[in-house]
Coordinates of C-alpha atoms in Angstrom, one line a residue:
Chain V
D1 CA 15.2 59.6 -70.4
V2 CA 14.5 56.5 -70.6
K3 CA 11.2 56.0 -73.1
V4 CA 8.5 53.2 -73.1
T5 CA 6.6 53.1 -76.7
Q6 CA 3.7 51.8 -77.4
S7 CA 2.7 50.9 -80.9
S8 CA -0.9 52.6 -80.9
R9 CA -2.0 55.5 -79.1
Y10 CA -5.5 54.5 -80.7
L11 CA -7.6 51.4 -81.6
V12 CA -11.0 50.1 -82.3
K13 CA -11.9 46.1 -83.3
R14 CA -14.5 44.4 -83.6
T15 CA -15.4 41.8 -81.0
G16 CA -13.9 38.1 -81.7
E17 CA -10.7 40.0 -83.1
K18 CA -6.9 39.2 -81.4
V19 CA -5.5 42.2 -80.5
F20 CA -2.1 42.7 -80.1
L21 CA -0.4 45.7 -78.0
E22 CA 3.1 46.1 -78.5
C23 CA 5.6 47.8 -76.2
V24 CA 8.9 49.0 -76.7
Q25 CA 11.5 50.1 -74.0
D26 CA 15.0 51.6 -74.7
M27 CA 17.0 51.1 -71.3
D28 CA 17.5 47.5 -70.5
H29 CA 14.8 47.1 -67.8
E30 CA 14.5 43.8 -66.3
N31 CA 10.5 44.3 -65.4
M32 CA 8.0 45.0 -67.7
F33 CA 4.0 45.4 -66.9
W34 CA 0.7 45.8 -68.7
Y35 CA -2.1 47.5 -66.8
R36 CA -5.5 48.2 -67.6
Q37 CA -7.1 51.7 -66.3
D38 CA -10.6 52.4 -66.0
P39 CA -12.6 55.0 -64.4
G40 CA -13.6 54.7 -60.9
L41 CA -11.4 52.0 -60.9
G42 CA -8.1 53.0 -61.5
L43 CA -4.9 50.9 -62.2
R44 CA -5.0 47.5 -62.9
L45 CA -2.6 45.0 -63.3
I46 CA -3.2 42.3 -66.0
Y47 CA 0.2 40.4 -66.4
F48 CA 4.1 40.9 -65.6
S49 CA 6.8 39.7 -66.5
Y50 CA 10.5 39.9 -64.9
D51 CA 12.9 38.5 -67.7
V52 CA 12.7 37.2 -71.0
K53 CA 10.4 34.2 -72.0
M54 CA 9.1 34.6 -68.5
K55 CA 5.4 35.9 -67.5
E56 CA 3.3 36.2 -64.1
K57 CA -0.2 36.9 -64.0
G58 CA -2.0 39.8 -61.9
D59 CA -4.6 40.9 -60.4
I60 CA -6.8 40.4 -64.2
P61 CA -5.6 38.2 -66.5
E62 CA -8.2 36.5 -67.6
G63 CA -9.0 36.9 -71.8
Y64 CA -5.3 38.1 -71.7
S65 CA -2.0 36.5 -72.9
V66 CA 1.9 38.4 -72.9
S67 CA 4.4 37.9 -75.5
R68 CA 8.2 38.4 -73.9
E69 CA 10.7 37.1 -76.5
K70 CA 13.0 39.9 -76.7
K71 CA 14.3 42.0 -73.2
E72 CA 12.6 45.3 -74.5
R73 CA 9.2 44.1 -76.0
F74 CA 6.6 42.6 -73.9
S75 CA 3.5 42.3 -76.2
L76 CA -0.2 42.1 -74.7
I77 CA -2.6 39.9 -76.7
L78 CA -7.0 39.9 -76.7
E79 CA -7.2 36.2 -77.5
S80 CA -10.7 36.8 -78.5
A81 CA -11.4 40.7 -77.9
S82 CA -15.0 41.7 -75.9
T83 CA -16.9 44.4 -75.4
N84 CA -15.5 44.5 -71.5
Q85 CA -11.7 44.9 -72.6
T86 CA -12.6 48.2 -73.7
S87 CA -10.4 50.1 -71.8
M88 CA -7.1 52.6 -71.5
Y89 CA -3.7 50.6 -71.7
L90 CA -1.1 51.0 -70.0
C91 CA 2.4 49.2 -70.7
A92 CA 5.5 50.2 -67.9
S93 CA 8.8 48.8 -67.2
S94 CA 11.4 49.6 -64.0
L95 CA 14.6 48.5 -63.1
Y96 CA 15.0 44.7 -61.4
T97 CA 13.9 45.5 -57.4
S98 CA 16.9 43.0 -56.3
T99 CA 20.2 46.0 -57.3
G100 CA 18.4 48.8 -55.4
G101 CA 16.0 50.6 -54.8
P102 CA 12.8 49.9 -55.3
Y103 CA 12.4 51.9 -59.0
G104 CA 9.4 54.0 -59.9
Y105 CA 7.9 52.8 -63.0
T106 CA 8.4 54.8 -66.7
F107 CA 4.8 54.4 -68.1
G108 CA 4.2 54.7 -72.1
S109 CA 1.3 57.3 -73.2
G110 CA -1.1 54.5 -73.2
T111 CA -3.7 52.4 -75.9
R112 CA -6.6 53.7 -75.9
L113 CA -8.5 50.3 -77.6
T114 CA -12.4 50.1 -77.8
V115 CA -14.0 46.8 -78.7
V116 CA -17.2 47.7 -80.9
Chain C
E1 CA -4.1 43.0 -47.2
D2 CA -1.5 46.4 -48.4
Q3 CA -4.1 49.0 -49.6
V4 CA -3.2 52.8 -50.5
T5 CA -6.4 54.9 -50.4
Q6 CA -6.0 59.1 -52.0
S7 CA -7.9 61.6 -50.5
P8 CA -9.7 64.0 -51.4
E9 CA -10.5 62.4 -54.9
A10 CA -10.7 65.7 -56.3
L11 CA -10.1 69.2 -55.8
R12 CA -10.1 72.7 -57.1
L13 CA -7.7 74.3 -55.8
Q14 CA -7.3 78.7 -57.4
E15 CA -4.0 79.9 -59.0
G16 CA -1.8 80.5 -55.7
E17 CA -3.9 78.5 -53.1
S18 CA -1.8 75.9 -51.5
S19 CA -2.9 72.9 -50.4
S20 CA -1.4 68.8 -50.0
L21 CA -3.2 65.5 -51.4
N22 CA -2.8 62.6 -48.8
C23 CA -1.8 59.4 -49.3
S24 CA -2.8 57.2 -46.1
Y25 CA -1.6 53.3 -46.6
T26 CA -1.2 50.1 -45.0
V27 CA 1.6 47.4 -45.3
S28 CA 3.4 44.7 -44.0
G29 CA 6.8 46.5 -44.1
L30 CA 7.2 49.6 -46.2
R31 CA 9.9 49.6 -48.8
G32 CA 9.1 52.7 -51.0
L33 CA 6.2 55.1 -51.9
F34 CA 5.5 56.7 -55.0
W35 CA 3.8 59.4 -56.3
Y36 CA 2.7 60.6 -60.1
R37 CA 1.3 62.9 -62.1
Q38 CA -1.0 61.6 -65.0
D39 CA -1.9 64.1 -67.1
P40 CA -5.9 63.0 -69.5
G41 CA -5.2 60.7 -72.3
K42 CA -1.3 60.3 -71.0
G43 CA 0.5 57.5 -69.0
P44 CA 1.2 58.4 -65.6
E45 CA 4.8 60.3 -65.3
F46 CA 7.5 59.4 -61.9
L47 CA 7.6 62.1 -60.2
F48 CA 9.6 60.9 -56.7
T49 CA 10.0 58.0 -54.4
L50 CA 10.3 58.3 -50.2
Y51 CA 11.9 55.2 -48.6
S52 CA 11.5 56.1 -44.9
A53 CA 9.9 57.6 -42.8
G54 CA 10.5 61.7 -42.0
E55 CA 11.9 61.5 -45.8
E56 CA 11.1 64.5 -48.1
K57 CA 11.8 64.7 -51.6
E58 CA 10.9 68.4 -53.9
K59 CA 10.4 68.9 -57.5
E60 CA 10.2 73.1 -58.3
R61 CA 6.4 73.4 -56.8
L62 CA 5.7 70.1 -54.9
K63 CA 7.8 68.6 -52.1
A64 CA 6.5 64.8 -50.7
T65 CA 6.9 64.0 -47.4
L66 CA 6.8 60.2 -45.8
T67 CA 5.4 59.8 -42.1
K68 CA 5.0 55.7 -40.8
K69 CA 0.8 55.5 -41.6
E70 CA 0.7 58.5 -44.6
S71 CA 2.5 60.6 -47.3
F72 CA 0.9 64.2 -48.4
L73 CA 2.2 66.2 -51.7
H74 CA 1.9 69.4 -50.8
I75 CA 2.1 72.3 -53.6
T76 CA 3.1 75.3 -53.2
A77 CA 1.5 78.0 -55.3
P78 CA 0.3 76.0 -57.5
K79 CA -0.8 77.0 -62.0
P80 CA -2.8 75.7 -64.1
E81 CA -0.5 73.2 -65.7
D82 CA 0.1 71.5 -62.5
S83 CA -3.5 70.5 -62.9
A84 CA -3.6 66.5 -63.6
T85 CA -4.7 63.0 -61.2
Y86 CA -2.2 62.0 -58.8
L87 CA -1.6 58.9 -58.0
C88 CA 0.2 57.1 -54.9
A89 CA 1.4 53.6 -55.4
V90 CA 3.2 52.1 -53.0
Q91 CA 5.7 48.9 -52.5
A92 CA 6.1 46.3 -49.4
K93 CA 8.1 43.9 -48.6
A94 CA 7.9 40.3 -50.7
S95 CA 5.6 37.8 -49.9
G96 CA 6.6 35.2 -52.1
G97 CA 9.0 37.0 -54.6
S98 CA 6.2 39.5 -55.5
Y99 CA 7.3 43.2 -55.7
I100 CA 4.4 44.7 -57.8
P101 CA 2.9 48.1 -56.0
T102 CA -0.2 48.8 -54.9
F103 CA -1.9 51.8 -56.9
G104 CA -4.2 54.6 -55.1
R105 CA -7.2 55.6 -57.2
G106 CA -5.8 59.5 -57.5
T107 CA -6.7 62.4 -56.9
S108 CA -8.1 64.8 -59.5
L109 CA -6.4 68.1 -59.2
I110 CA -7.6 70.8 -61.2
V111 CA -6.1 74.7 -61.3
H112 CA -8.0 77.7 -61.6
P113 CA -6.6 80.6 -63.2

């Protein structure tokens, strides 16, 4: 089974801190994604990547950046954490669409981030 | 703009009481429709992909169907362990190279013993 592993289940950070959320997948998927999920708002796409060193903005990229130096790893960076970034963060991966499909996502277990 | 609407927002069933969840969509050129299950505090778990109208997929007590305007997730004789939020997502033909799916907000299902 494809596994998507997020480094932390729970994080508490202070306002203004730089925060790194790590995600690793083990099935050689080309696509990787970062979402945040908030009650009443559903899943919102922050950034995604189709390949190493490639990144694309999603619907809500402000205040975030990403890094993909290796195919299996996709990092989300909160440059200066703020209380409105308190949320559940979900990483996902999938096969590249042009090879067939489309294919469903495999999600990680999520990181619940609290910014105080 | 692609839109996905799930109904009802919440559903309470008694164990064994069959029902259906709805996902209606408006997209230009559907490439695939996905169903996911999400347990509290966890990431969504992939259930099905449906590619064209008339297609059906089954897994245990769950059966997903697809028409040109909507998809149904039928739950037959549900058990308490089927309690979860069920998410629907649609993926349309690319516009500017983007194949990102649009997610609905989910239906929260509670099955009482």
